[in-house]
Tab-separated table of C-alpha atoms in Angstrom:
chain	number	residue	atom	x	y	z
R	705	UNK	CA	-70.098	-20.196	-64.390
R	706	UNK	CA	-73.289	-21.897	-64.921
R	707	UNK	CA	-73.977	-23.718	-68.052
R	708	UNK	CA	-77.060	-25.035	-69.990
R	709	UNK	CA	-78.602	-28.047	-68.382
R	710	UNK	CA	-79.102	-30.665	-71.371
R	711	UNK	CA	-82.576	-31.911	-71.074
R	712	UNK	CA	-82.582	-34.014	-74.492
R	713	UNK	CA	-85.786	-35.148	-75.879
R	714	UNK	CA	-87.513	-34.047	-72.333
R	715	UNK	CA	-87.061	-30.232	-73.560
R	716	UNK	CA	-90.159	-30.676	-75.469
R	717	UNK	CA	-92.339	-31.413	-72.352
R	718	UNK	CA	-94.176	-28.802	-70.385
R	719	UNK	CA	-94.965	-31.466	-67.825
R	720	UNK	CA	-93.400	-34.873	-67.204
R	721	UNK	CA	-93.892	-37.338	-64.378
R	722	UNK	CA	-92.989	-40.712	-63.040
R	723	UNK	CA	-96.336	-42.247	-61.684
R	724	UNK	CA	-99.460	-39.884	-62.587
R	725	UNK	CA	-100.411	-36.443	-63.870
R	726	UNK	CA	-103.879	-35.314	-62.318
R	727	UNK	CA	-105.249	-32.295	-63.092
R	728	UNK	CA	-108.280	-30.205	-62.010
R	729	UNK	CA	-109.954	-27.111	-64.332
R	730	UNK	CA	-108.751	-25.515	-67.294
R	731	UNK	CA	-105.090	-26.063	-67.371
R	732	UNK	CA	-103.222	-25.077	-70.540
R	733	UNK	CA	-99.815	-27.018	-71.366
R	734	UNK	CA	-98.073	-25.469	-74.190
R	735	UNK	CA	-96.077	-28.403	-75.092
R	736	UNK	CA	-95.889	-32.006	-74.796
R	737	UNK	CA	-97.033	-33.909	-71.709
R	738	UNK	CA	-96.062	-37.530	-70.475
R	739	UNK	CA	-95.895	-39.950	-67.970
R	740	UNK	CA	-93.642	-42.973	-67.554
R	741	UNK	CA	-92.644	-45.801	-66.728
R	742	UNK	CA	-96.145	-46.277	-65.217
R	743	UNK	CA	-98.892	-44.657	-64.555
R	744	UNK	CA	-102.204	-42.421	-65.968
R	745	UNK	CA	-102.961	-39.188	-67.172
R	746	UNK	CA	-106.218	-37.764	-65.728
R	747	UNK	CA	-107.892	-34.315	-66.125
R	748	UNK	CA	-107.181	-33.753	-69.753
R	749	UNK	CA	-109.995	-32.743	-70.624
R	750	UNK	CA	-110.922	-29.975	-69.117
R	751	UNK	CA	-107.226	-29.333	-69.230
R	752	UNK	CA	-105.815	-28.768	-72.786
R	753	UNK	CA	-102.247	-29.881	-74.233
R	754	UNK	CA	-101.123	-28.485	-77.402
R	755	UNK	CA	-98.311	-30.867	-77.874
R	756	UNK	CA	-98.609	-34.845	-77.819
R	757	UNK	CA	-99.917	-36.674	-74.573
R	758	UNK	CA	-97.639	-39.697	-74.343
R	759	UNK	CA	-98.754	-42.234	-71.712
R	760	UNK	CA	-95.970	-45.168	-70.745
R	761	UNK	CA	-94.812	-44.982	-74.470
R	762	UNK	CA	-91.341	-45.307	-75.906
R	763	UNK	CA	-91.029	-41.593	-76.181
R	764	UNK	CA	-92.105	-40.919	-72.662
R	765	UNK	CA	-89.489	-43.407	-71.311
R	766	UNK	CA	-86.854	-41.692	-73.529
R	767	UNK	CA	-87.801	-38.295	-72.154
R	768	UNK	CA	-87.202	-39.819	-68.424
R	769	UNK	CA	-84.194	-41.071	-69.495
R	770	UNK	CA	-82.696	-37.698	-70.784
R	771	UNK	CA	-84.536	-35.854	-67.651
R	772	UNK	CA	-82.295	-38.129	-65.199
R	773	UNK	CA	-79.152	-36.978	-67.524
R	774	UNK	CA	-80.030	-33.483	-66.967
R	775	UNK	CA	-80.811	-33.682	-63.305
R	776	UNK	CA	-77.360	-35.062	-62.821
R	777	UNK	CA	-76.034	-32.439	-64.585
R	778	UNK	CA	-77.519	-29.854	-62.595
R	779	UNK	CA	-76.928	-31.679	-59.585
R	780	UNK	CA	-72.856	-31.711	-60.492
R	781	UNK	CA	-72.532	-28.109	-61.506
R	782	UNK	CA	-70.518	-26.100	-58.733
R	783	UNK	CA	-72.031	-23.999	-56.664
R	784	UNK	CA	-71.005	-20.170	-57.305
R	785	UNK	CA	-73.056	-18.586	-54.560
R	786	UNK	CA	-74.887	-19.312	-51.378
R	787	UNK	CA	-78.047	-17.185	-50.730
R	788	UNK	CA	-80.676	-17.006	-48.311
R	789	UNK	CA	-83.645	-19.646	-48.121
R	790	UNK	CA	-86.097	-16.712	-48.983
R	791	UNK	CA	-85.597	-15.550	-52.654
R	792	UNK	CA	-88.097	-12.848	-52.596
R	793	UNK	CA	-86.758	-9.488	-52.879
R	794	UNK	CA	-83.559	-10.459	-54.207
R	795	UNK	CA	-81.830	-9.614	-57.666
R	796	UNK	CA	-79.388	-12.275	-58.610
R	797	UNK	CA	-77.050	-12.225	-61.707
R	798	UNK	CA	-75.881	-15.656	-63.568
R	799	UNK	CA	-74.554	-18.421	-61.379
R	800	UNK	CA	-75.505	-21.865	-59.633
R	801	UNK	CA	-77.125	-21.043	-55.757
R	802	UNK	CA	-77.846	-23.111	-53.155
R	803	UNK	CA	-79.031	-21.894	-49.510
R	804	UNK	CA	-77.382	-23.089	-46.150
R	805	UNK	CA	-80.901	-24.764	-45.054
R	806	UNK	CA	-81.008	-26.947	-48.237
R	807	UNK	CA	-84.485	-25.412	-49.493
R	808	UNK	CA	-85.666	-22.405	-51.207
R	809	UNK	CA	-88.951	-20.348	-50.837
R	810	UNK	CA	-90.399	-17.859	-52.835
R	811	UNK	CA	-92.990	-15.324	-51.130
R	812	UNK	CA	-92.056	-12.194	-52.978
R	813	UNK	CA	-90.177	-11.206	-56.400
R	814	UNK	CA	-87.214	-12.709	-57.206
R	815	UNK	CA	-85.163	-10.858	-60.200
R	816	UNK	CA	-82.822	-12.709	-62.448
R	817	UNK	CA	-80.449	-9.988	-64.122
R	818	UNK	CA	-78.614	-11.669	-67.276
R	819	UNK	CA	-76.599	-8.399	-67.486
R	820	UNK	CA	-77.012	-8.198	-71.339
R	821	UNK	CA	-76.386	-11.966	-72.051
R	822	UNK	CA	-79.165	-13.570	-73.511
R	823	UNK	CA	-77.185	-17.175	-72.733
R	824	UNK	CA	-76.878	-16.300	-69.187
R	825	UNK	CA	-77.715	-19.197	-67.241
R	826	UNK	CA	-79.149	-19.458	-63.583
R	827	UNK	CA	-79.244	-22.568	-61.566
R	828	UNK	CA	-81.038	-23.114	-58.167
R	829	UNK	CA	-80.012	-26.361	-56.279
R	830	UNK	CA	-81.965	-27.664	-53.373
R	831	UNK	CA	-81.394	-30.682	-51.014
R	832	UNK	CA	-84.894	-30.675	-50.238
R	833	UNK	CA	-88.006	-28.632	-51.425
R	834	UNK	CA	-88.826	-25.471	-53.448
R	835	UNK	CA	-92.225	-24.064	-52.136
R	836	UNK	CA	-93.639	-20.756	-53.420
R	837	UNK	CA	-96.111	-18.616	-51.782
R	838	UNK	CA	-99.228	-16.905	-53.638
R	839	UNK	CA	-97.099	-13.922	-54.055
R	840	UNK	CA	-94.168	-15.364	-55.453
R	841	UNK	CA	-93.038	-14.321	-58.834
R	842	UNK	CA	-89.827	-14.659	-61.054
R	843	UNK	CA	-88.885	-11.609	-63.034
R	844	UNK	CA	-86.293	-11.604	-65.854
R	845	UNK	CA	-84.606	-8.578	-66.927
R	846	UNK	CA	-81.566	-7.735	-69.173
R	847	UNK	CA	-82.099	-10.235	-71.800
R	848	UNK	CA	-82.430	-13.042	-69.288
R	849	UNK	CA	-84.411	-16.301	-70.895
R	850	UNK	CA	-86.682	-18.790	-69.204
R	851	UNK	CA	-85.126	-21.470	-71.148
R	852	UNK	CA	-81.859	-20.786	-69.196
R	853	UNK	CA	-83.389	-20.927	-65.632
R	854	UNK	CA	-83.245	-24.125	-64.009
R	855	UNK	CA	-84.563	-25.495	-60.523
R	856	UNK	CA	-82.898	-28.779	-59.395
R	857	UNK	CA	-84.998	-29.966	-56.176
R	858	UNK	CA	-83.964	-32.721	-54.204
R	859	UNK	CA	-87.320	-33.939	-53.195
R	860	UNK	CA	-90.657	-32.200	-54.031
R	861	UNK	CA	-91.593	-28.658	-55.298
R	862	UNK	CA	-94.931	-27.014	-54.273
R	863	UNK	CA	-96.062	-23.864	-56.119
R	864	UNK	CA	-98.592	-21.495	-54.504
R	865	UNK	CA	-101.929	-20.361	-55.903
R	866	UNK	CA	-101.262	-17.410	-58.155
R	867	UNK	CA	-97.493	-17.625	-58.223
R	868	UNK	CA	-95.312	-17.505	-61.209
R	869	UNK	CA	-92.302	-19.657	-61.631
R	870	UNK	CA	-89.907	-18.863	-64.648
R	871	UNK	CA	-87.697	-21.947	-65.592
R	872	UNK	CA	-87.512	-25.769	-65.654
R	873	UNK	CA	-88.318	-27.639	-62.505
R	874	UNK	CA	-86.504	-30.620	-62.174
R	875	UNK	CA	-87.933	-32.485	-59.304
R	876	UNK	CA	-86.254	-35.829	-57.629
R	877	UNK	CA	-89.924	-36.590	-56.436
R	878	UNK	CA	-92.845	-34.486	-57.273
R	879	UNK	CA	-94.465	-31.464	-58.196
R	880	UNK	CA	-97.654	-29.711	-57.101
R	881	UNK	CA	-98.830	-26.778	-58.950
R	882	UNK	CA	-101.834	-25.332	-56.833
R	883	UNK	CA	-104.880	-23.222	-58.340
R	884	UNK	CA	-103.662	-20.588	-60.992
R	885	UNK	CA	-100.014	-20.802	-60.630
R	886	UNK	CA	-98.350	-20.074	-63.837
R	887	UNK	CA	-95.124	-21.969	-65.167
R	888	UNK	CA	-92.994	-20.008	-67.827
R	889	UNK	CA	-90.743	-23.472	-68.302
R	890	UNK	CA	-91.211	-27.229	-67.384
R	891	UNK	CA	-92.487	-29.455	-64.752
R	892	UNK	CA	-90.457	-32.485	-64.853
R	893	UNK	CA	-90.786	-34.962	-61.986
R	894	UNK	CA	-88.187	-37.957	-61.745
R	895	UNK	CA	-89.780	-40.111	-59.095
R	896	UNK	CA	-93.690	-39.385	-58.436
R	897	UNK	CA	-96.672	-37.584	-59.653
R	898	UNK	CA	-97.243	-33.819	-61.240
R	899	UNK	CA	-100.647	-32.421	-59.828
R	900	UNK	CA	-102.125	-29.726	-61.428
R	901	UNK	CA	-104.792	-26.996	-60.796
R	902	UNK	CA	-106.128	-24.594	-63.461
R	903	UNK	CA	-102.513	-23.747	-64.542
R	904	UNK	CA	-100.777	-22.452	-67.493
R	905	UNK	CA	-97.451	-24.155	-68.457
R	906	UNK	CA	-95.533	-22.721	-71.513
R	907	UNK	CA	-92.528	-24.369	-72.637
R	908	UNK	CA	-89.645	-21.964	-73.552
R	909	UNK	CA	-88.671	-21.897	-77.143
R	910	UNK	CA	-86.275	-24.513	-77.968
R	911	UNK	CA	-83.265	-22.576	-79.227
R	912	UNK	CA	-80.518	-24.627	-77.178
R	913	UNK	CA	-77.854	-24.992	-79.511
R	914	UNK	CA	-74.446	-24.470	-77.948
R	915	UNK	CA	-70.932	-24.432	-79.087
R	916	UNK	CA	-68.093	-24.695	-76.526
R	917	UNK	CA	-64.359	-24.462	-77.214
R	918	UNK	CA	-62.453	-27.032	-75.508
R	919	UNK	CA	-59.377	-26.233	-73.360
R	920	UNK	CA	-56.167	-26.042	-75.642
R	921	UNK	CA	-53.735	-28.857	-74.515
R	922	UNK	CA	-49.964	-27.739	-74.167
R	923	UNK	CA	-48.395	-24.317	-75.078
R	924	UNK	CA	-49.274	-22.035	-77.711
R	925	UNK	CA	-46.169	-20.921	-79.380
R	926	UNK	CA	-45.853	-17.864	-81.684
R	927	UNK	CA	-45.748	-19.032	-85.364
R	928	UNK	CA	-46.524	-22.677	-84.475
R	929	UNK	CA	-49.926	-24.370	-85.434
R	930	UNK	CA	-52.284	-25.230	-82.525
R	931	UNK	CA	-54.960	-27.710	-82.427
R	932	UNK	CA	-58.274	-26.300	-81.486
R	933	UNK	CA	-61.534	-27.956	-81.165
R	934	UNK	CA	-64.983	-27.053	-80.276
R	935	UNK	CA	-68.366	-29.083	-79.223
R	936	UNK	CA	-71.645	-28.237	-80.853
R	937	UNK	CA	-74.428	-29.387	-79.098
R	938	UNK	CA	-78.677	-29.310	-79.629
R	939	UNK	CA	-80.837	-29.521	-76.441
R	940	UNK	CA	-77.710	-31.322	-75.197
R	941	UNK	CA	-77.200	-33.686	-77.988
R	942	UNK	CA	-74.207	-33.801	-80.189
R	943	UNK	CA	-74.698	-32.060	-83.647
R	944	UNK	CA	-72.663	-33.915	-86.412
R	945	UNK	CA	-71.743	-32.400	-89.740
R	946	UNK	CA	-72.165	-28.726	-88.456
R	947	UNK	CA	-69.384	-26.287	-90.169
R	948	UNK	CA	-67.507	-24.409	-87.586
R	949	UNK	CA	-65.212	-21.530	-87.920
R	950	UNK	CA	-62.436	-20.565	-85.372
R	951	UNK	CA	-61.088	-17.266	-85.349
R	952	UNK	CA	-58.555	-15.462	-83.063
R	953	UNK	CA	-55.230	-16.821	-84.896
R	954	UNK	CA	-53.830	-15.286	-87.902
R	955	UNK	CA	-56.073	-16.848	-90.422
R	956	UNK	CA	-59.552	-18.391	-89.319
R	957	UNK	CA	-60.204	-21.902	-90.097
R	958	UNK	CA	-63.340	-24.015	-90.836
R	959	UNK	CA	-64.021	-27.497	-89.673
R	960	UNK	CA	-66.925	-29.983	-89.447
R	961	UNK	CA	-68.076	-31.798	-86.442
R	962	UNK	CA	-67.889	-35.416	-86.316
R	963	UNK	CA	-70.460	-37.919	-84.902
R	964	UNK	CA	-69.586	-36.568	-81.399
R	965	UNK	CA	-70.271	-33.066	-82.227
R	966	UNK	CA	-66.730	-32.040	-82.358
R	967	UNK	CA	-64.854	-30.086	-84.881
R	968	UNK	CA	-61.048	-29.915	-84.770
R	969	UNK	CA	-59.064	-27.511	-86.520
R	970	UNK	CA	-55.447	-25.469	-86.148
R	971	UNK	CA	-54.655	-22.267	-85.358
R	972	UNK	CA	-51.635	-19.973	-85.788
R	973	UNK	CA	-50.845	-16.874	-83.741
R	974	UNK	CA	-48.336	-14.621	-85.012
R	975	UNK	CA	-47.849	-12.278	-81.656
R	976	UNK	CA	-46.975	-13.359	-78.285
R	977	UNK	CA	-49.211	-12.319	-75.335
R	978	UNK	CA	-52.798	-12.706	-74.370
R	979	UNK	CA	-55.261	-13.814	-77.310
R	980	UNK	CA	-59.095	-15.521	-77.643
R	981	UNK	CA	-60.276	-18.407	-79.521
R	982	UNK	CA	-63.981	-18.250	-80.393
R	983	UNK	CA	-65.928	-20.832	-82.676
R	984	UNK	CA	-69.060	-20.124	-84.618
R	985	UNK	CA	-71.414	-22.566	-86.239
R	986	UNK	CA	-71.792	-21.177	-89.925
R	987	UNK	CA	-74.051	-24.158	-90.929
R	988	UNK	CA	-75.890	-27.082	-89.204
R	989	UNK	CA	-78.509	-29.333	-90.168
R	990	UNK	CA	-80.035	-29.899	-86.595
R	991	UNK	CA	-83.465	-29.191	-84.902
R	992	UNK	CA	-82.035	-26.192	-83.338
R	993	UNK	CA	-81.261	-22.805	-84.946
R	994	UNK	CA	-77.535	-23.224	-84.552
R	995	UNK	CA	-76.256	-21.131	-87.882
R	996	UNK	CA	-74.826	-18.173	-86.327
R	997	UNK	CA	-74.177	-19.325	-82.699
R	998	UNK	CA	-71.077	-18.047	-81.126
R	999	UNK	CA	-69.128	-19.813	-78.494
R	1000	UNK	CA	-67.944	-18.001	-75.450
R	1001	UNK	CA	-64.079	-16.925	-76.031
R	1002	UNK	CA	-61.684	-19.235	-74.814
R	1003	UNK	CA	-58.908	-16.901	-73.203
R	1004	UNK	CA	-54.974	-18.139	-74.063
R	1005	UNK	CA	-51.556	-17.202	-73.694
R	1006	UNK	CA	-49.474	-16.958	-76.700
R	1007	UNK	CA	-45.560	-17.651	-75.564
R	1008	UNK	CA	-42.570	-16.394	-77.721
R	1009	UNK	CA	-41.023	-18.780	-79.956
R	1010	UNK	CA	-37.817	-20.358	-77.819
R	1011	UNK	CA	-34.530	-18.708	-78.805
R	1012	UNK	CA	-32.583	-22.046	-78.251
R	1013	UNK	CA	-31.105	-23.210	-81.243
R	1014	UNK	CA	-29.742	-26.449	-82.534
R	1015	UNK	CA	-27.814	-26.773	-85.806
R	1016	UNK	CA	-26.314	-30.243	-87.055
R	1017	UNK	CA	-22.798	-29.841	-88.484
R	1018	UNK	CA	-22.058	-31.114	-91.752
R	1019	UNK	CA	-20.997	-34.519	-92.020
R	1020	UNK	CA	-17.246	-35.014	-93.088
R	1021	UNK	CA	-16.245	-37.861	-95.533
R	1022	UNK	CA	-18.397	-40.421	-96.734
R	1023	UNK	CA	-21.174	-42.048	-94.860
R	1024	UNK	CA	-20.937	-46.278	-95.609
R	1025	UNK	CA	-23.409	-48.550	-94.647
R	1026	UNK	CA	-22.224	-50.408	-91.394
R	1027	UNK	CA	-19.552	-47.868	-90.568
R	1028	UNK	CA	-19.928	-45.662	-87.838
R	1029	UNK	CA	-20.335	-41.921	-88.880
R	1030	UNK	CA	-19.162	-38.980	-86.715
R	1031	UNK	CA	-21.847	-36.791	-86.076
R	1032	UNK	CA	-22.193	-32.955	-83.920
R	1033	UNK	CA	-24.168	-30.700	-83.108
R	1034	UNK	CA	-24.268	-26.903	-81.976
R	1035	UNK	CA	-26.566	-25.932	-79.126
R	1036	UNK	CA	-27.134	-22.445	-78.553
R	1037	UNK	CA	-29.057	-20.087	-76.025
R	1038	UNK	CA	-29.463	-16.462	-77.783
R	1039	UNK	CA	-26.264	-17.009	-79.725
R	1040	UNK	CA	-24.049	-18.006	-76.693
R	1041	UNK	CA	-23.294	-21.907	-76.212
R	1042	UNK	CA	-25.198	-24.114	-74.147
R	1043	UNK	CA	-22.952	-26.275	-71.773
R	1044	UNK	CA	-24.020	-29.567	-70.415
R	1045	UNK	CA	-27.013	-29.958	-72.657
R	1046	UNK	CA	-27.932	-33.462	-73.433
R	1047	UNK	CA	-28.389	-33.838	-77.452
R	1048	UNK	CA	-30.098	-36.998	-78.718
R	1049	UNK	CA	-29.062	-38.005	-82.631
R	1050	UNK	CA	-31.613	-39.673	-84.532
R	1051	UNK	CA	-31.564	-41.024	-88.209
R	1052	UNK	CA	-28.847	-44.331	-87.775
R	1053	UNK	CA	-30.102	-47.606	-86.666
R	1054	UNK	CA	-29.901	-46.704	-83.008
R	1055	UNK	CA	-30.288	-43.073	-81.507
R	1056	UNK	CA	-27.236	-41.786	-79.662
R	1057	UNK	CA	-27.163	-39.313	-76.687
R	1058	UNK	CA	-23.979	-37.022	-76.072
R	1059	UNK	CA	-23.479	-33.867	-73.853
R	1060	UNK	CA	-22.662	-30.320	-74.988
R	1061	UNK	CA	-18.993	-29.343	-74.186
R	1062	UNK	CA	-17.737	-25.362	-73.208
R	1063	UNK	CA	-18.368	-24.575	-76.925
R	1064	UNK	CA	-21.921	-25.926	-77.051
R	1065	UNK	CA	-20.785	-29.039	-79.306
R	1066	UNK	CA	-22.278	-32.551	-78.490
R	1067	UNK	CA	-20.472	-35.093	-80.706
R	1068	UNK	CA	-21.489	-38.913	-81.187
R	1069	UNK	CA	-21.538	-41.465	-83.824
R	1070	UNK	CA	-24.333	-43.184	-85.743
R	1071	UNK	CA	-24.170	-46.012	-87.964
R	1072	UNK	CA	-26.626	-46.441	-91.017
R	1073	UNK	CA	-27.730	-49.878	-91.997
R	1074	UNK	CA	-29.364	-49.020	-95.417
R	1075	UNK	CA	-28.074	-47.133	-98.495
R	1076	UNK	CA	-29.687	-44.257	-99.819
R	1077	UNK	CA	-30.855	-40.968	-98.874
R	1078	UNK	CA	-31.233	-40.366	-95.173
R	1079	UNK	CA	-31.683	-37.497	-92.460
R	1080	UNK	CA	-29.710	-36.917	-89.129
R	1081	UNK	CA	-31.738	-34.817	-86.462
R	1082	UNK	CA	-30.361	-33.492	-83.200
R	1083	UNK	CA	-32.967	-33.110	-80.289
R	1084	UNK	CA	-31.977	-31.255	-76.939
R	1085	UNK	CA	-33.523	-33.770	-74.385
R	1086	UNK	CA	-32.490	-31.731	-71.172
R	1087	UNK	CA	-30.648	-28.464	-70.734
R	1088	UNK	CA	-30.066	-26.021	-67.688
R	1089	UNK	CA	-30.234	-22.829	-69.556
R	1090	UNK	CA	-32.519	-19.695	-69.492
R	1091	UNK	CA	-33.915	-20.517	-72.657
R	1092	UNK	CA	-36.655	-23.252	-73.270
R	1093	UNK	CA	-34.185	-25.603	-74.691
R	1094	UNK	CA	-35.676	-29.102	-73.960
R	1095	UNK	CA	-37.552	-30.186	-76.601
R	1096	UNK	CA	-36.063	-28.272	-79.351
R	1097	UNK	CA	-35.296	-30.231	-82.450
R	1098	UNK	CA	-32.577	-29.173	-85.550
R	1099	UNK	CA	-33.392	-29.061	-89.203
R	1100	UNK	CA	-33.022	-32.300	-90.506
R	1101	UNK	CA	-29.368	-32.717	-92.192
R	1102	UNK	CA	-29.679	-34.707	-95.666
R	1103	UNK	CA	-27.077	-37.241	-96.033
R	1104	UNK	CA	-26.386	-40.054	-98.668
R	1105	UNK	CA	-25.226	-43.422	-97.337
R	1106	UNK	CA	-23.135	-45.385	-99.602
R	1107	UNK	CA	-23.035	-49.071	-99.973
R	1108	UNK	CA	-20.419	-50.986	-98.016
R	1109	UNK	CA	-17.268	-52.078	-100.384
R	1110	UNK	CA	-14.970	-54.751	-99.890
R	1111	UNK	CA	-12.257	-55.004	-97.462
R	1112	UNK	CA	-10.014	-52.576	-99.600
R	1113	UNK	CA	-11.171	-49.925	-102.005
R	1114	UNK	CA	-9.114	-47.023	-103.811
R	1115	UNK	CA	-10.236	-43.455	-104.556
R	1116	UNK	CA	-9.828	-42.093	-108.377
R	1117	UNK	CA	-6.490	-40.295	-108.616
R	1118	UNK	CA	-4.991	-37.639	-111.268
R	1119	UNK	CA	-1.476	-37.092	-112.086
R	1120	UNK	CA	0.458	-33.753	-112.801
R	1121	UNK	CA	3.980	-32.429	-113.425
R	1122	UNK	CA	5.826	-32.056	-110.332
R	1123	UNK	CA	6.557	-28.682	-110.492
R	1124	UNK	CA	8.222	-26.254	-109.609
R	1125	UNK	CA	11.242	-28.794	-110.147
R	1126	UNK	CA	10.805	-32.098	-111.344
R	1127	UNK	CA	12.741	-34.044	-108.619
R	1128	UNK	CA	12.858	-36.880	-108.205
R	1129	UNK	CA	10.389	-37.572	-110.527
R	1130	UNK	CA	8.757	-35.783	-113.417
R	1131	UNK	CA	5.299	-36.415	-112.350
R	1132	UNK	CA	3.231	-37.018	-108.958
R	1133	UNK	CA	0.078	-38.340	-107.922
R	1134	UNK	CA	-1.938	-38.552	-104.492
R	1135	UNK	CA	-3.155	-42.445	-104.071
R	1136	UNK	CA	-5.761	-43.356	-101.532
R	1137	UNK	CA	-6.955	-46.578	-100.470
R	1138	UNK	CA	-9.341	-47.548	-97.773
R	1139	UNK	CA	-9.481	-50.376	-95.478
R	1140	UNK	CA	-13.463	-51.235	-94.732
R	1141	UNK	CA	-14.186	-51.606	-91.507
R	1142	UNK	CA	-11.744	-48.859	-90.555
R	1143	UNK	CA	-8.686	-50.386	-89.232
R	1144	UNK	CA	-5.359	-48.759	-88.425
R	1145	UNK	CA	-1.734	-49.820	-88.894
R	1146	UNK	CA	-2.492	-51.707	-92.235
R	1147	UNK	CA	0.388	-51.248	-94.831
R	1148	UNK	CA	-0.837	-50.805	-98.238
R	1149	UNK	CA	1.432	-50.983	-101.363
R	1150	UNK	CA	0.523	-49.022	-104.692
R	1151	UNK	CA	1.522	-50.038	-107.999
R	1152	UNK	CA	1.243	-48.042	-111.412
R	1153	UNK	CA	1.806	-50.194	-114.776
R	1154	UNK	CA	2.554	-52.953	-112.510
R	1155	UNK	CA	5.848	-51.183	-110.676
R	1156	UNK	CA	5.558	-50.525	-106.889
R	1157	UNK	CA	5.479	-46.987	-106.398
R	1158	UNK	CA	5.325	-47.056	-102.474
R	1159	UNK	CA	3.679	-47.827	-99.158
R	1160	UNK	CA	1.397	-46.079	-97.101
R	1161	UNK	CA	-0.109	-47.055	-93.565
R	1162	UNK	CA	-3.659	-46.801	-92.836
R	1163	UNK	CA	-4.900	-44.201	-90.184
R	1164	UNK	CA	-7.552	-44.504	-87.324
R	1165	UNK	CA	-9.924	-44.002	-90.033
R	1166	UNK	CA	-8.373	-47.044	-92.219
R	1167	UNK	CA	-7.231	-44.528	-94.653
R	1168	UNK	CA	-3.698	-44.751	-96.551
R	1169	UNK	CA	-2.447	-42.041	-98.664
R	1170	UNK	CA	0.756	-42.109	-100.635
R	1171	UNK	CA	2.039	-39.044	-102.830
R	1172	UNK	CA	3.572	-41.185	-105.256
R	1173	UNK	CA	6.380	-40.041	-107.889
R	1174	UNK	CA	5.661	-41.310	-111.508
R	1175	UNK	CA	7.813	-41.801	-114.652
R	1176	UNK	CA	6.539	-40.711	-117.915
R	1177	UNK	CA	5.893	-44.439	-118.835
R	1178	UNK	CA	3.896	-44.631	-115.571
R	1179	UNK	CA	1.191	-41.722	-116.490
R	1180	UNK	CA	0.449	-43.628	-119.943
R	1181	UNK	CA	-1.398	-46.195	-117.443
R	1182	UNK	CA	-5.380	-45.372	-117.020
R	1183	UNK	CA	-5.225	-47.088	-113.616
R	1184	UNK	CA	-3.407	-47.632	-110.452
R	1185	UNK	CA	-3.502	-50.849	-108.000
R	1186	UNK	CA	-3.338	-50.918	-104.007
R	1187	UNK	CA	-2.500	-54.306	-102.100
R	1188	UNK	CA	-2.687	-55.283	-98.294
R	1189	UNK	CA	-3.012	-57.768	-96.163
R	1190	UNK	CA	-6.240	-57.500	-93.994
R	1191	UNK	CA	-7.384	-60.181	-91.228
R	1192	UNK	CA	-4.619	-62.555	-92.534
R	1193	UNK	CA	-6.107	-62.132	-96.343
R	1194	UNK	CA	-4.316	-60.782	-99.157
R	1195	UNK	CA	-6.582	-58.348	-101.131
R	1196	UNK	CA	-6.128	-55.665	-103.733
R	1197	UNK	CA	-8.181	-52.860	-105.248
R	1198	UNK	CA	-7.742	-50.896	-108.705
R	1199	UNK	CA	-8.858	-47.292	-109.194
R	1200	UNK	CA	-8.925	-44.881	-112.214
R	1201	UNK	CA	-5.474	-42.831	-112.541
R	1202	UNK	CA	-5.889	-39.567	-115.354
R	1203	UNK	CA	-4.401	-36.272	-115.758
R	1204	UNK	CA	-5.222	-33.739	-113.503
R	1205	UNK	CA	-6.728	-30.515	-115.531
R	1206	UNK	CA	-4.675	-28.314	-115.509
R	1207	UNK	CA	-1.603	-30.929	-115.003
R	1208	UNK	CA	0.309	-28.712	-113.102
């Protein structure tokens, strides 16, 4: 699809040359006229210019620089159709056209049909010349605009006496307009002179504000915010500070263009299927009439939310600084377990990756180096299922990491009446001690009121548990003590002992 050729400051020029502008007769140029980098303007008067004449000044130099950018843009646009060298007697729709011969001639009427789109663009590209005869004429229908017609000429253009051309001629070398030729557009020569003879050159209106929605990166998923952006230009130059409203999602969003003319926002789509994104300029302080300009809609495809689900299981037992904490997650696809999925757990000092078993459960171990609030997250990094599981992330599981204790610690305990028959002791309590870091096989001796009540051996988690019988004298104590030898060093810890409620 053809896009408008950016002319920058060259857009105000009816005639622009590199070496010279020569005129004979009462030529009228409705716009600026200029020559750069070196040359002269002759024949004005009798010719007249409604704008400003620039001879080898900074404005003309800038216009030539902008013309070069525009010429390169037209040259690079991909051809959408190859047509006959003779354009007379044909009707063409918007597009980019060339000919097999590399040149164009116009000896009849060429009709350009915009098909009701006032922004439709027509570009004609030649490797050598453009030559129009006396009967050459360009006719615009169905809202076609001269401002949107461009002739990229590889060498020189010659306009026959009395012919009418519409659009901007961007010639690499020179342009000659013979007696009475009419130009509803521009004569812009990059490399040499422009020669005029009793011509009328009328610069089209400069309403060249353009808004283009940029392609969306990545998939668009139902319910997930999608970044969107649009570029706003005035005569090919970026418009900063413009207010752009994006529509197409559940709720429109408005953003402001930056110095590069780009506005960025985010849309959310609630329904899967085909959709479009449109950007509208609602305010812009630029030389163009940008307010109300609407982009072409950008078609997108909204995909359903993935039905893959990753759920972290609650952590059992305390999470202690420096101690490995078992973690697990269940991965399901449409409610069924995903086998062989690669799951990475994060939140601890080092991420750990595990593979789901036949029940869809992946189990690993994380270590936390800092006490306080933390979260554990599980991400599927690879899964061969019908669901789009890869990259699916669980909801974070909040946990509390407790500081590391000494090598031996005890948990609070409570005593109760040893029912139904108080044998062999009238009272009983469950006493617990933990060796840190976890070490199995350590013998722990428990004391109440200074009297030993029994021993227990730590399990793989470093926990020793004793169901102890207590006398009436011992329940009067408010604490109990555990002793052990860890790493060859005797250690002990004391914990609270209270009556249970109810104490039976």
